[in-house]
Amino acid sequence: MTLKIMTVYGTRPEAIKVAPVIKALEESPDFESVTVVTGQHREMLDQVNELFGIVPDHDMNIMSHGQTLAQIFARVLAGLDPILEKEKPAALIVQGDTSTSTAAALAAFYRQIPVVHLEAGLRSRNIMSPFPEEANRKLTTQIAALHLAPTETSRANLLAEGIDPTTIVVTGNTVIDALLMTVSKDVAFTDPRLEHLAVSGRRILLVTTHRRENWGGTMEGVGRALARIARAFPDVEIVLPAHRNPVVRDAVLPQLDGFNNVTVTEPLPYGEFARLMSLSAVILTDSGGVQEEAPSLNKPVLVMRENTERPEAVAAGVVRLIGVDEERIVTEVGTQIHARRPVGASARSRNPYGDGQSSKVVLDALRRSFREAFSL
Ligand code: UD1
Ligand code: UDP
């Protein structure tokens, strides 16, 4: 008897983190894998599926430019329901804290399909930051049947909220599986500017930004800080793979026009981005996933946020929270970019998010949870 497991995802980070699990499900004789993409992201999602060779069974194609949170949620909830009715999965996997993941979890819950929450238990303890992710992850916790927590800290967060301990399994984070599957491959940059930069040996400051709570004035401040850094450090090349969101581009990019030491690119395929991270001197970001990946690459990461739900990376000495103030960003980058012992130089060799074997632990947890029901 095989168990039909449906995985629903919609954005770049979800795609990266579910890919190793989907591959493992496909290879296992115990499971039948059904994949559904909502298409909350379009190009950035397709890029990842292509890299991992995943062809979704269903594509809801919901993305629209300028989509609101309510629109994403409503489209996923309504669009997934008939797919659930047709496929009747034994369980549904969602990942993390996006609108796709919480809406998909709710659609499954309404049909009494057990929800498996991958990357459960992250908490910043500020409902407005990250927004709306802190609320999303807490909502999903309320309706999930199986909580796959990446670390002991996330398990403790769930226990503190009264979650039944028998429904929590610590798995590590599958992003490390994805990273190690990818970073080991020899990848050439598609953009010739990056290939030239790679051989030049110049210092690289890699920057990514997209967080909704930073949209507007705060993100314009990030753009101004980058322009000041470009001026102050002509020997440093700033590389910014720009998120597809026009709100982000409009806030940051106009201020970076005309610098010959700033390279703005389209979102990079994951393999190219992983190579660029390895080549960088410092990474400046507000990304969640990059904070988890950095300890495996031993790269200093300055996080443009006031808080983090990833305290393990800070404790590992790789990540420093620097906030979003323009002045502070300029100072912190200035200190780190030429430092003899930058943040991360003291990092422990073990990544607190795992060793690349998390998807195996996830499959074991699924087997154990459903053993009695399906005599696996
Ligand atoms: C979403 C997630 C966030 C996650 C982030 C990762 C929510 C509420 N937010 O935020 O948790 O950290 O993804 O990047 O679920 N766009 C494109 N092509 C793409 C992707 C995006 O054109 O491939 C543009 C569209 O105009 C879209 C906009 O970006 O409307 C915003 O996308 P959306 O998914 O709403 O929000 P993100 O900020 O990307
Ligand atoms: N990433 C990528 N290409 C890029 C920028 C980021 O593949 O141009 C990867 C990065 O390595 C990480 C993930 O995308 O695994 C993070 O996505 P994002 O920052 O959009 O979302 P978050 O993790 O903040 O939810």
XYZ file of C-alpha atoms in Angstrom, residues 21-305:
285
model
C 11.516 16.046 -0.028
C 9.686 15.667 -3.344
C 12.715 13.908 -4.864
C 12.866 11.554 -1.854
C 9.112 10.845 -2.046
C 9.427 10.085 -5.764
C 12.221 7.613 -5.101
C 10.486 5.800 -2.232
C 8.262 2.759 -2.913
C 6.186 3.667 0.164
C 4.798 6.893 -1.257
C 3.057 8.322 -4.288
C 4.014 11.983 -4.713
C 1.564 14.539 -6.104
C 2.905 18.069 -6.549
C 0.810 21.213 -6.750
C 2.208 24.672 -7.407
C 0.052 27.689 -6.718
C 2.283 29.912 -8.859
C 2.295 32.659 -6.187
C 5.706 33.365 -7.719
C 5.969 32.621 -11.436
C 9.485 32.991 -12.866
C 11.282 32.527 -9.523
C 9.314 29.327 -8.849
C 9.769 27.864 -12.327
C 13.538 28.479 -12.079
C 13.751 26.163 -9.058
C 11.510 23.409 -10.448
C 13.603 23.399 -13.604
C 16.851 23.070 -11.645
C 15.582 20.094 -9.634
C 13.740 18.504 -12.576
C 10.324 18.716 -10.932
C 7.288 18.883 -13.218
C 4.247 19.791 -11.106
C 1.099 17.680 -11.501
C -1.106 20.749 -11.004
C -0.350 24.430 -11.576
C -2.857 26.949 -10.205
C -1.021 29.861 -11.853
C -2.442 32.470 -9.468
C 0.214 35.213 -9.637
C -0.782 38.723 -10.621
C 1.393 41.843 -10.404
C 0.599 43.899 -7.345
C -1.258 40.955 -5.772
C -2.575 41.609 -2.270
C -2.270 39.181 0.614
C -6.027 38.623 0.575
C -5.992 37.886 -3.160
C -3.245 35.281 -2.814
C -4.991 33.628 0.113
C -8.435 33.572 -1.510
C -7.112 32.226 -4.830
C -5.132 29.440 -3.176
C -7.993 28.423 -0.873
C -10.553 28.313 -3.676
C -8.198 26.873 -6.305
C -6.848 24.024 -4.214
C -10.202 22.703 -3.052
C -11.194 20.948 -6.318
C -7.670 19.515 -6.643
C -7.965 18.029 -3.153
C -11.362 16.608 -4.042
C -9.971 14.950 -7.163
C -6.655 13.682 -5.755
C -7.807 12.746 -2.220
C -4.299 12.677 -0.733
C -3.657 10.904 2.564
C -1.728 13.935 3.784
C -0.649 17.332 2.550
C 2.767 18.909 3.039
C 3.160 22.679 3.302
C 6.407 24.525 3.962
C 7.117 27.547 6.106
C 5.081 30.689 6.414
C 4.005 32.101 3.063
C 0.422 32.896 2.101
C 0.486 29.831 -0.154
C 1.409 27.543 2.725
C -1.180 28.774 5.227
C -4.011 28.942 2.693
C -3.164 25.430 1.422
C -3.065 24.107 4.993
C -6.513 25.568 5.642
C -7.937 24.104 2.420
C -6.706 20.648 3.504
C -7.959 21.114 7.062
C -11.445 21.952 5.769
C -11.422 18.567 3.991
C -10.046 16.834 7.089
C -6.819 15.928 5.314
C -3.892 15.812 7.789
C -1.492 18.706 7.334
C 2.244 18.115 7.623
C 4.072 21.359 8.400
C 7.655 21.464 7.217
C 9.801 24.083 9.006
C 7.388 24.342 11.943
C 7.953 26.311 15.132
C 9.921 29.357 13.952
C 8.947 32.395 16.009
C 10.106 36.017 16.064
C 7.525 36.867 18.755
C 6.497 40.017 16.898
C 3.279 39.501 14.976
C 4.102 42.467 12.701
C 7.619 41.306 11.784
C 8.143 39.428 9.621
C 4.757 40.435 8.191
C 2.631 38.478 7.513
C 4.850 35.424 8.041
C 4.809 35.350 11.866
C 1.003 35.161 11.784
C 1.023 32.634 8.940
C 3.305 30.203 10.731
C 1.279 30.415 13.951
C -1.978 29.845 12.082
C -0.557 26.767 10.343
C 0.605 25.391 13.691
C -3.012 25.444 14.902
C -4.252 23.135 12.153
C -1.224 20.922 11.450
C -1.280 17.249 12.438
C 2.486 16.722 12.182
C 5.009 19.457 12.996
C 8.440 19.005 11.429
C 10.647 21.382 13.406
C 14.084 22.217 12.009
C 15.827 22.589 15.393
C 15.384 21.932 19.119
C 14.666 25.662 19.533
C 11.712 25.474 17.156
C 10.501 22.313 18.938
C 10.662 24.182 22.260
C 8.631 27.044 20.739
C 5.895 24.580 19.779
C 5.905 22.871 23.191
C 5.602 26.286 24.877
C 2.410 26.822 22.854
C 0.948 23.544 24.108
C 1.477 21.436 20.983
C 1.304 17.680 21.674
C 4.955 16.503 21.868
C 4.132 13.232 20.085
C 3.247 15.245 16.967
C 6.601 17.083 16.763
C 9.709 15.691 15.060
C 13.028 17.565 14.801
C 14.240 17.100 11.240
C 16.808 19.803 10.475
C 16.043 22.162 7.603
C 15.712 20.679 4.124
C 17.273 23.864 2.694
C 20.648 22.370 3.626
C 19.823 19.228 1.617
C 19.016 21.499 -1.342
C 22.146 23.592 -0.840
C 24.494 20.613 -0.631
C 22.835 18.947 -3.654
C 23.462 22.174 -5.581
C 26.710 23.703 -4.366
C 28.660 20.537 -5.168
C 27.907 20.953 -8.889
C 30.129 22.985 -11.185
C 27.897 25.854 -12.238
C 28.770 28.564 -14.768
C 27.179 32.001 -14.484
C 24.797 32.753 -17.342
C 25.520 36.479 -16.953
C 29.010 37.198 -18.391
C 29.482 40.089 -15.909
C 29.403 37.567 -13.059
C 31.804 35.182 -14.796
C 34.263 38.085 -15.270
C 33.827 39.076 -11.641
C 34.446 35.495 -10.469
C 37.856 35.376 -12.200
C 38.767 38.932 -11.188
C 39.124 37.958 -7.511
C 37.539 41.287 -6.445
C 35.747 41.569 -3.109
C 32.026 40.977 -3.497
C 29.229 42.338 -1.337
C 26.193 40.201 -2.191
C 22.854 41.860 -1.428
C 19.251 40.594 -1.456
C 16.182 42.354 -0.158
C 12.426 41.832 -0.407
C 10.691 41.858 3.017
C 7.197 43.312 2.969
C 7.622 45.135 6.310
C 10.563 47.045 4.752
C 8.681 48.204 1.643
C 8.626 51.961 1.082
C 10.840 54.407 2.988
C 12.902 51.710 4.752
C 13.811 50.019 1.492
C 14.657 53.363 -0.115
C 17.063 53.804 2.822
C 18.635 50.443 1.899
C 19.126 51.771 -1.649
C 20.754 54.958 -0.331
C 23.015 52.912 1.968
C 24.147 50.782 -0.995
C 24.923 53.884 -3.045
C 27.027 55.262 -0.180
C 28.880 51.937 0.172
C 29.543 51.853 -3.588
C 31.039 55.355 -3.376
C 33.076 54.668 -0.228
C 34.528 51.321 -1.398
C 35.385 51.495 -5.112
C 37.400 48.253 -4.768
C 34.260 46.358 -3.706
C 31.716 45.067 -6.224
C 28.124 45.149 -5.002
C 26.047 42.407 -6.633
C 22.287 42.642 -6.256
C 20.178 39.861 -7.787
C 16.955 41.880 -7.752
C 13.729 40.267 -6.538
C 11.062 40.344 -9.269
C 8.736 42.453 -7.160
C 8.327 45.898 -8.811
C 7.760 47.477 -5.373
C 11.236 46.350 -4.330
C 12.861 47.361 -7.626
C 11.280 50.827 -7.606
C 12.548 51.490 -4.073
C 16.153 50.336 -4.515
C 17.316 50.346 -8.131
C 17.002 54.027 -9.133
C 19.631 54.906 -6.515
C 22.142 52.457 -7.963
C 22.180 53.873 -11.493
C 25.526 54.986 -12.867
C 27.907 53.107 -10.536
C 30.522 50.993 -12.260
C 31.001 48.826 -9.148
C 27.334 47.798 -8.827
C 25.969 44.814 -10.750
C 22.199 44.368 -10.703
C 20.969 41.040 -12.092
C 17.712 39.173 -12.500
C 16.986 36.585 -9.751
C 19.740 33.998 -10.135
C 19.061 30.298 -10.622
C 19.722 28.614 -7.265
C 22.976 26.952 -8.377
C 24.395 30.278 -9.570
C 23.273 32.035 -6.405
C 24.913 29.356 -4.237
C 28.167 29.840 -6.174
C 27.925 33.605 -5.765
C 27.402 33.217 -2.002
C 30.584 31.110 -1.841
C 32.508 33.800 -3.744
C 31.293 36.704 -1.600
C 33.211 38.486 1.146
C 30.055 39.619 2.941
C 26.334 38.952 2.407
C 23.826 41.705 3.241
C 20.254 40.424 3.215
C 16.797 40.306 4.755
C 16.214 36.755 3.500
C 15.271 33.903 5.823
C 16.784 31.101 3.755
C 20.129 32.830 3.309
C 20.510 32.979 7.111
C 20.136 29.201 7.228
C 22.486 28.528 4.344
C 25.300 30.815 5.527
C 26.653 28.557 8.307
C 27.315 25.830 5.710
C 29.335 28.287 3.630
C 30.970 30.069 6.592
C 30.061 33.452 5.161
C 29.423 36.569 7.236
C 25.793 37.566 6.910
C 24.513 40.987 7.964
C 20.754 40.774 8.345
C 18.715 43.893 7.597
C 15.997 43.161 10.129
